[in-house]
Amino acid sequence: MKSRLHAHVGTLRQLEILLAVYTTGSITAAAAQLHLTQPTVSMQLKKLSEAIQAPIYDTVGRRLIFTQAGHVLADTAREVLEKFALLDMQLADLRGLKAGTLRIAVVTTSKYFIPHLLGPFCQRYPQVEIAFHVGNRQQIIKRLEQAHDDFYVFSHPPEDLNLSSNRLLPNPLVAIAPLSHPLAGRDISLAEFACLPFLAREQGSGTRYAVDSFMREAGVTLNIRMTIESNEAIKHSVAAGLGVSILSAHAIRFSGTDGLVELRVEGLPINTHWHFVWPNGKRLSPLAQTFLEYVQQEGRRTFLLEERT
Ligand code: PGA
């Protein structure tokens, strides 16, 4: 019975015909409404009746009297057709870019500003859902390799992958120390800074990658005391006097600078930029395409604002 239902009741056209007969109460009227011949309408109803193995209606005189099964089937047909109408609308919304899920994966340092970019976009398209993933550089590269998301944000996009990218805001990396640090307010040489106990981000972090490259080029070795996997935990540890560090200025300013002071170290800040990245060759959904255009305009505006502050 189940498989027969699948095979026969599954045609939307038959359900449409049934509903037209049900609501008009007449095969002639339904046929006229649907621009079909009467025998076609009768034939489709007969097929439906065979599929459910029960009569759909009885004929009393010239009137159609729907059976119990006929009523149930008509109710179901109405529900199914309404659902399809809704689906149609949802698909139209998707084509019209008003709905859908946008998947974005970003490195931890950019989680402070990306929401400011997403906010106005979500206001413009309130039905858009955002799947926002935050990780360190290595974790985000892994997602990029598997093309999990529509877009990615890195300071240091991987060089060995075929990517499209737009440069966004500057992401300066600055040196921080506890508020009462004796070197605060002085110009410090890099060699002097390197002697201080340093709290480093973990291997795999883009911040760590940038700091290591900078120090390697300068021929300086840092005195790493602790490795800590979070910008916030590093800030607290620095404020607590465990050492100094180098972090994204955004990671410092966006979530408070309590107990911290920025040190004036030779050659710093390390100047990096965030990049808005997507895999080349991956077809962008209309929603993703709209978001990209939005970022290219809005991102630039935010960039200019940022430059002025
Ligand atoms: P991360 O962020 O240190 O959390 O990996 C990196 C970046 O700014 O590229």
mmCIF file of C-alpha atoms and ligand atoms in Angstrom:
data_model
loop_
_atom_site.group_PDB
_atom_site.id
_atom_site.type_symbol
_atom_site.label_atom_id
_atom_site.label_comp_id
_atom_site.label_asym_id
_atom_site.label_seq_id
_atom_site.Cartn_x
_atom_site.Cartn_y
_atom_site.Cartn_z
ATOM 1 C CA MET A 1 0.000 0.000 0.000
ATOM 2 C CA LYS A 2 2.763 2.391 0.939
ATOM 3 C CA SER A 3 4.682 1.874 -2.235
ATOM 4 C CA ARG A 4 1.525 2.227 -4.289
ATOM 5 C CA LEU A 5 0.828 5.518 -2.605
ATOM 6 C CA HIS A 6 4.320 6.630 -3.420
ATOM 7 C CA ALA A 7 3.908 5.609 -7.007
ATOM 8 C CA HIS A 8 0.537 7.226 -7.584
ATOM 9 C CA VAL A 9 -0.462 9.838 -5.054
ATOM 10 C CA GLY A 10 2.965 11.332 -5.546
ATOM 11 C CA THR A 11 1.914 13.241 -8.626
ATOM 12 C CA LEU A 12 1.104 16.764 -7.640
ATOM 13 C CA ARG A 13 -1.087 17.185 -10.669
ATOM 14 C CA GLN A 14 -3.447 14.439 -9.422
ATOM 15 C CA LEU A 15 -3.694 16.122 -6.038
ATOM 16 C CA GLU A 16 -4.435 19.403 -7.732
ATOM 17 C CA ILE A 17 -7.202 17.754 -9.747
ATOM 18 C CA LEU A 18 -8.652 16.102 -6.676
ATOM 19 C CA LEU A 19 -8.697 19.385 -4.801
ATOM 20 C CA ALA A 20 -10.371 21.198 -7.675
ATOM 21 C CA VAL A 21 -13.113 18.532 -7.793
ATOM 22 C CA TYR A 22 -13.440 18.616 -4.018
ATOM 23 C CA THR A 23 -13.782 22.369 -3.789
ATOM 24 C CA THR A 24 -16.022 22.844 -6.826
ATOM 25 C CA GLY A 25 -18.019 19.680 -6.100
ATOM 26 C CA SER A 26 -18.165 18.891 -9.789
ATOM 27 C CA ILE A 27 -15.985 17.171 -12.369
ATOM 28 C CA THR A 28 -17.218 19.514 -15.074
ATOM 29 C CA ALA A 29 -16.356 22.629 -13.046
ATOM 30 C CA ALA A 30 -12.940 21.229 -12.041
ATOM 31 C CA ALA A 31 -12.139 20.342 -15.656
ATOM 32 C CA ALA A 32 -13.033 23.873 -16.759
ATOM 33 C CA GLN A 33 -10.992 25.396 -13.963
ATOM 34 C CA LEU A 34 -7.916 23.357 -14.825
ATOM 35 C CA HIS A 35 -8.380 23.524 -18.603
ATOM 36 C CA LEU A 36 -8.697 19.769 -18.854
ATOM 37 C CA THR A 37 -11.284 17.481 -20.409
ATOM 38 C CA GLN A 38 -13.821 15.748 -18.188
ATOM 39 C CA PRO A 39 -12.552 12.242 -19.069
ATOM 40 C CA THR A 40 -9.019 13.283 -18.059
ATOM 41 C CA VAL A 41 -10.269 14.475 -14.681
ATOM 42 C CA SER A 42 -12.287 11.295 -14.150
ATOM 43 C CA MET A 43 -9.328 9.141 -15.188
ATOM 44 C CA GLN A 44 -6.937 10.842 -12.747
ATOM 45 C CA LEU A 45 -9.425 10.476 -9.900
ATOM 46 C CA LYS A 46 -9.827 6.789 -10.792
ATOM 47 C CA LYS A 47 -6.054 6.350 -10.596
ATOM 48 C CA LEU A 48 -5.978 8.052 -7.214
ATOM 49 C CA SER A 49 -8.790 5.846 -6.014
ATOM 50 C CA GLU A 50 -6.847 2.755 -7.136
ATOM 51 C CA ALA A 51 -3.736 4.037 -5.375
ATOM 52 C CA ILE A 52 -5.465 4.375 -2.021
ATOM 53 C CA GLN A 53 -7.539 1.255 -2.656
ATOM 54 C CA ALA A 54 -10.738 2.982 -1.655
ATOM 55 C CA PRO A 55 -13.404 4.942 -3.493
ATOM 56 C CA ILE A 56 -12.981 8.706 -3.302
ATOM 57 C CA TYR A 57 -16.593 9.608 -3.985
ATOM 58 C CA ASP A 58 -19.985 8.142 -4.714
ATOM 59 C CA THR A 59 -22.356 9.555 -7.280
ATOM 60 C CA VAL A 60 -25.850 10.182 -5.984
ATOM 61 C CA GLY A 61 -28.002 11.366 -8.815
ATOM 62 C CA ARG A 62 -25.742 13.947 -10.462
ATOM 63 C CA ARG A 63 -24.049 14.900 -7.202
ATOM 64 C CA LEU A 64 -20.618 13.791 -5.995
ATOM 65 C CA ILE A 65 -20.598 12.673 -2.384
ATOM 66 C CA PHE A 66 -17.066 12.350 -1.026
ATOM 67 C CA THR A 67 -16.294 9.271 1.039
ATOM 68 C CA GLN A 68 -14.402 9.389 4.317
ATOM 69 C CA ALA A 69 -11.227 8.422 2.404
ATOM 70 C CA GLY A 70 -11.980 11.176 -0.111
ATOM 71 C CA HIS A 71 -12.178 13.791 2.667
ATOM 72 C CA VAL A 72 -8.906 12.623 4.198
ATOM 73 C CA LEU A 73 -7.186 12.611 0.840
ATOM 74 C CA ALA A 74 -8.473 16.081 0.006
ATOM 75 C CA ASP A 75 -7.198 17.435 3.343
ATOM 76 C CA THR A 76 -3.811 15.892 2.724
ATOM 77 C CA ALA A 77 -3.745 17.210 -0.838
ATOM 78 C CA ARG A 78 -4.428 20.713 0.466
ATOM 79 C CA GLU A 79 -1.588 20.438 2.975
ATOM 80 C CA VAL A 80 0.856 19.076 0.424
ATOM 81 C CA LEU A 81 0.010 21.735 -2.130
ATOM 82 C CA GLU A 82 0.284 24.483 0.480
ATOM 83 C CA LYS A 83 3.689 23.142 1.504
ATOM 84 C CA PHE A 84 4.803 23.196 -2.106
ATOM 85 C CA ALA A 85 3.568 26.735 -2.534
ATOM 86 C CA LEU A 86 5.618 27.665 0.519
ATOM 87 C CA LEU A 87 8.640 25.848 -0.852
ATOM 88 C CA ASP A 88 8.245 27.767 -4.065
ATOM 89 C CA MET A 89 8.252 31.018 -2.123
ATOM 90 C CA GLN A 90 11.286 29.987 -0.131
ATOM 91 C CA LEU A 91 13.154 29.070 -3.290
ATOM 92 C CA ALA A 92 12.138 32.365 -4.826
ATOM 93 C CA ASP A 93 13.442 34.111 -1.714
ATOM 94 C CA LEU A 94 16.690 32.255 -2.084
ATOM 95 C CA ARG A 95 16.946 33.304 -5.700
ATOM 96 C CA GLY A 96 16.048 36.802 -4.582
ATOM 97 C CA LEU A 97 18.813 36.551 -1.955
ATOM 98 C CA LYS A 98 16.517 37.192 0.949
ATOM 99 C CA ALA A 99 17.107 33.906 2.737
ATOM 100 C CA GLY A 100 19.651 31.126 3.175
ATOM 101 C CA THR A 101 22.756 30.421 5.212
ATOM 102 C CA LEU A 102 26.023 32.239 4.805
ATOM 103 C CA ARG A 103 29.016 30.331 6.162
ATOM 104 C CA ILE A 104 31.992 32.337 7.335
ATOM 105 C CA ALA A 105 35.086 31.096 9.124
ATOM 106 C CA VAL A 106 37.508 33.619 10.602
ATOM 107 C CA VAL A 107 40.741 33.688 12.578
ATOM 108 C CA THR A 108 40.390 34.747 16.188
ATOM 109 C CA THR A 109 41.833 38.220 15.764
ATOM 110 C CA SER A 110 39.166 39.165 13.217
ATOM 111 C CA LYS A 111 36.217 38.021 15.300
ATOM 112 C CA TYR A 112 36.167 41.510 16.833
ATOM 113 C CA PHE A 113 35.419 43.412 13.675
ATOM 114 C CA ILE A 114 33.665 40.938 11.360
ATOM 115 C CA PRO A 115 30.412 41.138 13.380
ATOM 116 C CA HIS A 116 30.352 44.879 12.646
ATOM 117 C CA LEU A 117 30.423 44.027 8.981
ATOM 118 C CA LEU A 118 27.755 41.335 9.378
ATOM 119 C CA GLY A 119 25.369 43.506 11.397
ATOM 120 C CA PRO A 120 24.177 45.845 8.616
ATOM 121 C CA PHE A 121 24.068 42.942 6.147
ATOM 122 C CA CYS A 122 21.760 40.938 8.435
ATOM 123 C CA GLN A 123 19.577 44.007 8.882
ATOM 124 C CA ARG A 124 19.250 44.331 5.140
ATOM 125 C CA TYR A 125 18.478 40.603 4.755
ATOM 126 C CA PRO A 126 16.764 39.606 8.020
ATOM 127 C CA GLN A 127 16.079 36.057 6.875
ATOM 128 C CA VAL A 128 19.713 35.280 6.201
ATOM 129 C CA GLU A 129 21.238 32.948 8.736
ATOM 130 C CA ILE A 130 24.938 33.266 9.486
ATOM 131 C CA ALA A 131 27.070 30.285 10.451
ATOM 132 C CA PHE A 132 30.115 31.954 12.013
ATOM 133 C CA HIS A 133 33.110 29.803 12.884
ATOM 134 C CA VAL A 134 36.130 31.119 14.787
ATOM 135 C CA GLY A 135 39.478 29.328 15.047
ATOM 136 C CA ASN A 136 43.204 29.865 14.802
ATOM 137 C CA ARG A 137 44.906 30.130 11.420
ATOM 138 C CA GLN A 138 45.634 26.434 11.128
ATOM 139 C CA GLN A 139 42.058 25.425 11.987
ATOM 140 C CA ILE A 140 40.647 27.886 9.484
ATOM 141 C CA ILE A 141 43.049 26.665 6.784
ATOM 142 C CA LYS A 142 41.760 23.139 7.361
ATOM 143 C CA ARG A 143 38.174 24.316 6.822
ATOM 144 C CA LEU A 144 39.275 26.197 3.717
ATOM 145 C CA GLU A 145 40.945 23.079 2.297
ATOM 146 C CA GLN A 146 37.663 21.239 2.744
ATOM 147 C CA ALA A 147 35.704 24.210 1.352
ATOM 148 C CA HIS A 148 33.366 24.069 4.356
ATOM 149 C CA ASP A 149 32.388 27.728 4.221
ATOM 150 C CA ASP A 150 31.564 30.469 1.734
ATOM 151 C CA PHE A 151 34.221 32.883 2.989
ATOM 152 C CA TYR A 152 37.281 33.001 5.236
ATOM 153 C CA VAL A 153 39.170 35.782 6.952
ATOM 154 C CA PHE A 154 42.918 35.514 7.556
ATOM 155 C CA SER A 155 45.810 37.841 8.221
ATOM 156 C CA HIS A 156 48.057 35.343 6.477
ATOM 157 C CA PRO A 157 46.140 33.352 3.884
ATOM 158 C CA PRO A 158 47.905 30.103 2.944
ATOM 159 C CA GLU A 159 50.115 30.607 -0.109
ATOM 160 C CA ASP A 160 49.839 27.117 -1.550
ATOM 161 C CA LEU A 161 46.088 27.161 -2.233
ATOM 162 C CA ASN A 162 44.322 28.603 -5.259
ATOM 163 C CA LEU A 163 42.436 31.505 -3.683
ATOM 164 C CA SER A 164 40.683 34.731 -4.498
ATOM 165 C CA SER A 165 41.102 37.405 -1.908
ATOM 166 C CA ASN A 166 40.358 41.011 -1.014
ATOM 167 C CA ARG A 167 42.471 42.959 1.416
ATOM 168 C CA LEU A 168 40.469 44.367 4.315
ATOM 169 C CA LEU A 169 41.515 46.325 7.390
ATOM 170 C CA PRO A 170 45.034 46.642 8.728
ATOM 171 C CA ASN A 171 45.713 44.331 11.639
ATOM 172 C CA PRO A 172 48.662 45.858 13.522
ATOM 173 C CA LEU A 173 50.305 43.623 16.122
ATOM 174 C CA VAL A 174 51.443 45.576 19.157
ATOM 175 C CA ALA A 175 53.500 44.846 22.243
ATOM 176 C CA ILE A 176 51.733 44.851 25.609
ATOM 177 C CA ALA A 177 52.898 44.768 29.207
ATOM 178 C CA PRO A 178 51.253 45.067 32.630
ATOM 179 C CA LEU A 179 50.206 48.631 33.430
ATOM 180 C CA SER A 180 52.975 49.294 35.937
ATOM 181 C CA HIS A 181 55.781 47.874 33.776
ATOM 182 C CA PRO A 182 59.085 49.752 34.271
ATOM 183 C CA LEU A 183 59.656 50.001 30.500
ATOM 184 C CA ALA A 184 56.240 51.562 29.858
ATOM 185 C CA GLY A 185 56.487 54.985 28.212
ATOM 186 C CA ARG A 186 60.093 54.442 27.045
ATOM 187 C CA ASP A 187 61.498 53.590 23.623
ATOM 188 C CA ILE A 188 62.669 49.998 23.870
ATOM 189 C CA SER A 189 65.062 48.210 21.531
ATOM 190 C CA LEU A 190 63.987 44.891 20.109
ATOM 191 C CA ALA A 191 66.901 43.188 21.864
ATOM 192 C CA GLU A 192 65.750 44.602 25.183
ATOM 193 C CA PHE A 193 62.172 43.473 24.552
ATOM 194 C CA ALA A 194 63.350 39.980 23.591
ATOM 195 C CA CYS A 195 64.844 39.507 27.060
ATOM 196 C CA LEU A 196 61.465 39.963 28.771
ATOM 197 C CA PRO A 197 59.406 36.869 29.617
ATOM 198 C CA PHE A 198 57.114 36.479 26.600
ATOM 199 C CA LEU A 199 53.630 34.941 26.465
ATOM 200 C CA ALA A 200 53.172 33.436 23.000
ATOM 201 C CA ARG A 201 50.171 32.214 21.059
ATOM 202 C CA GLU A 202 50.269 28.520 20.099
ATOM 203 C CA GLN A 203 51.888 27.114 16.943
ATOM 204 C CA GLY A 204 49.226 27.235 14.236
ATOM 205 C CA SER A 205 48.150 30.729 15.251
ATOM 206 C CA GLY A 206 48.531 33.463 12.638
ATOM 207 C CA THR A 207 49.618 35.896 15.325
ATOM 208 C CA ARG A 208 52.379 33.471 16.309
ATOM 209 C CA TYR A 209 53.305 33.027 12.651
ATOM 210 C CA ALA A 210 53.633 36.809 12.152
ATOM 211 C CA VAL A 211 55.611 37.319 15.386
ATOM 212 C CA ASP A 212 57.979 34.417 14.579
ATOM 213 C CA SER A 213 58.579 35.686 11.012
ATOM 214 C CA PHE A 214 59.229 39.221 12.268
ATOM 215 C CA MET A 215 61.685 38.085 14.945
ATOM 216 C CA ARG A 216 63.439 35.684 12.553
ATOM 217 C CA GLU A 217 63.964 38.490 10.046
ATOM 218 C CA ALA A 218 65.222 40.785 12.804
ATOM 219 C CA GLY A 219 67.581 38.021 13.992
ATOM 220 C CA VAL A 220 66.093 38.079 17.483
ATOM 221 C CA THR A 221 64.985 35.184 19.687
ATOM 222 C CA LEU A 222 62.158 35.774 22.115
ATOM 223 C CA ASN A 223 62.273 34.566 25.696
ATOM 224 C CA ILE A 224 59.086 32.505 25.559
ATOM 225 C CA ARG A 225 57.827 31.752 29.046
ATOM 226 C CA MET A 226 54.346 30.440 28.283
ATOM 227 C CA THR A 227 52.286 29.343 25.296
ATOM 228 C CA ILE A 228 48.636 30.298 25.609
ATOM 229 C CA GLU A 229 45.931 29.431 23.088
ATOM 230 C CA SER A 230 43.743 32.484 23.516
ATOM 231 C CA ASN A 231 44.119 36.231 23.035
ATOM 232 C CA GLU A 232 41.894 36.926 26.033
ATOM 233 C CA ALA A 233 43.851 34.571 28.306
ATOM 234 C CA ILE A 234 47.100 36.205 27.176
ATOM 235 C CA LYS A 235 45.696 39.631 28.025
ATOM 236 C CA HIS A 236 44.711 38.491 31.502
ATOM 237 C CA SER A 237 48.067 36.816 32.028
ATOM 238 C CA VAL A 238 49.935 39.950 30.943
ATOM 239 C CA ALA A 239 47.776 42.103 33.217
ATOM 240 C CA ALA A 240 48.528 39.654 36.039
ATOM 241 C CA GLY A 241 52.245 40.249 35.542
ATOM 242 C CA LEU A 242 53.218 36.912 33.986
ATOM 243 C CA GLY A 243 55.033 38.536 31.075
ATOM 244 C CA VAL A 244 54.718 40.655 27.958
ATOM 245 C CA SER A 245 53.232 39.739 24.620
ATOM 246 C CA ILE A 246 52.454 40.836 21.064
ATOM 247 C CA LEU A 247 48.835 40.706 20.004
ATOM 248 C CA SER A 248 46.496 42.193 17.438
ATOM 249 C CA ALA A 249 45.638 45.771 18.419
ATOM 250 C CA HIS A 250 42.003 44.831 17.761
ATOM 251 C CA ALA A 251 42.142 41.919 20.182
ATOM 252 C CA ILE A 252 43.397 44.362 22.785
ATOM 253 C CA ARG A 253 41.177 47.359 22.171
ATOM 254 C CA PHE A 254 37.880 45.693 21.343
ATOM 255 C CA SER A 255 37.599 43.775 24.570
ATOM 256 C CA GLY A 256 39.150 46.239 27.012
ATOM 257 C CA THR A 257 42.655 47.279 27.952
ATOM 258 C CA ASP A 258 42.292 47.006 31.739
ATOM 259 C CA GLY A 259 45.620 46.467 33.432
ATOM 260 C CA LEU A 260 47.568 46.726 30.171
ATOM 261 C CA VAL A 261 49.911 49.217 28.596
ATOM 262 C CA GLU A 262 51.227 49.288 25.045
ATOM 263 C CA LEU A 263 55.026 49.264 24.843
ATOM 264 C CA ARG A 264 56.986 51.354 22.318
ATOM 265 C CA VAL A 265 59.218 48.682 20.845
ATOM 266 C CA GLU A 266 61.657 49.256 17.961
ATOM 267 C CA GLY A 267 60.137 48.105 14.636
ATOM 268 C CA LEU A 268 56.677 47.510 16.077
ATOM 269 C CA PRO A 269 53.797 47.371 15.352
ATOM 270 C CA ILE A 270 54.075 44.413 12.998
ATOM 271 C CA ASN A 271 51.925 45.526 10.104
ATOM 272 C CA THR A 272 49.611 42.885 8.750
ATOM 273 C CA HIS A 273 46.230 43.063 7.025
ATOM 274 C CA TRP A 274 43.192 40.869 7.125
ATOM 275 C CA HIS A 275 42.169 39.230 3.906
ATOM 276 C CA PHE A 276 38.726 38.180 2.874
ATOM 277 C CA VAL A 277 39.255 34.890 1.073
ATOM 278 C CA TRP A 278 37.354 32.272 -0.897
ATOM 279 C CA PRO A 279 38.489 29.259 -2.907
ATOM 280 C CA ASN A 280 38.967 29.887 -6.604
ATOM 281 C CA GLY A 281 36.698 27.829 -8.748
ATOM 282 C CA LYS A 282 34.044 27.359 -6.070
ATOM 283 C CA ARG A 283 30.784 28.634 -7.479
ATOM 284 C CA LEU A 284 29.423 31.314 -5.174
ATOM 285 C CA SER A 285 25.742 31.044 -4.290
ATOM 286 C CA PRO A 286 23.708 34.164 -5.151
ATOM 287 C CA LEU A 287 23.666 34.950 -1.434
ATOM 288 C CA ALA A 288 27.449 34.607 -1.167
ATOM 289 C CA GLN A 289 27.867 36.751 -4.274
ATOM 290 C CA THR A 290 25.705 39.461 -2.708
ATOM 291 C CA PHE A 291 27.693 39.300 0.495
ATOM 292 C CA LEU A 292 30.953 39.589 -1.430
ATOM 293 C CA GLU A 293 29.756 42.735 -3.190
ATOM 294 C CA TYR A 294 28.574 44.106 0.135
ATOM 295 C CA VAL A 295 31.967 43.443 1.756
ATOM 296 C CA GLN A 296 33.805 45.025 -1.140
ATOM 297 C CA GLN A 297 31.816 48.230 -0.672
ATOM 298 C CA GLU A 298 31.124 48.206 3.059
ATOM 299 C CA GLY A 299 34.543 46.726 3.914
ATOM 300 C CA ARG A 300 36.212 49.583 2.118
ATOM 301 C CA ARG A 301 34.115 52.112 4.024
ATOM 302 C CA THR A 302 34.994 50.463 7.343
ATOM 303 C CA PHE A 303 38.610 50.448 6.229
ATOM 304 C CA LEU A 304 38.585 54.208 5.681
ATOM 305 C CA LEU A 305 36.907 54.774 9.033
ATOM 306 C CA GLU A 306 39.555 52.626 10.615
ATOM 307 C CA GLU A 307 42.369 54.562 8.954
ATOM 308 C CA ARG A 308 41.091 57.824 10.427
ATOM 309 C CA THR A 309 40.904 56.621 14.029
HETATM 310 P P1 PGA B 1 45.158 33.658 15.102
HETATM 311 O O1 PGA B 1 44.631 34.836 14.217
HETATM 312 O O2 PGA B 1 46.398 34.135 15.768
HETATM 313 O O3 PGA B 1 44.044 33.381 16.059
HETATM 314 O O4 PGA B 1 45.443 32.449 14.211
HETATM 315 C C1 PGA B 1 45.434 35.069 13.207
HETATM 316 C C2 PGA B 1 45.473 36.094 12.235
HETATM 317 O O5 PGA B 1 45.259 37.278 12.575
HETATM 318 O O6 PGA B 1 45.802 35.709 11.103
#
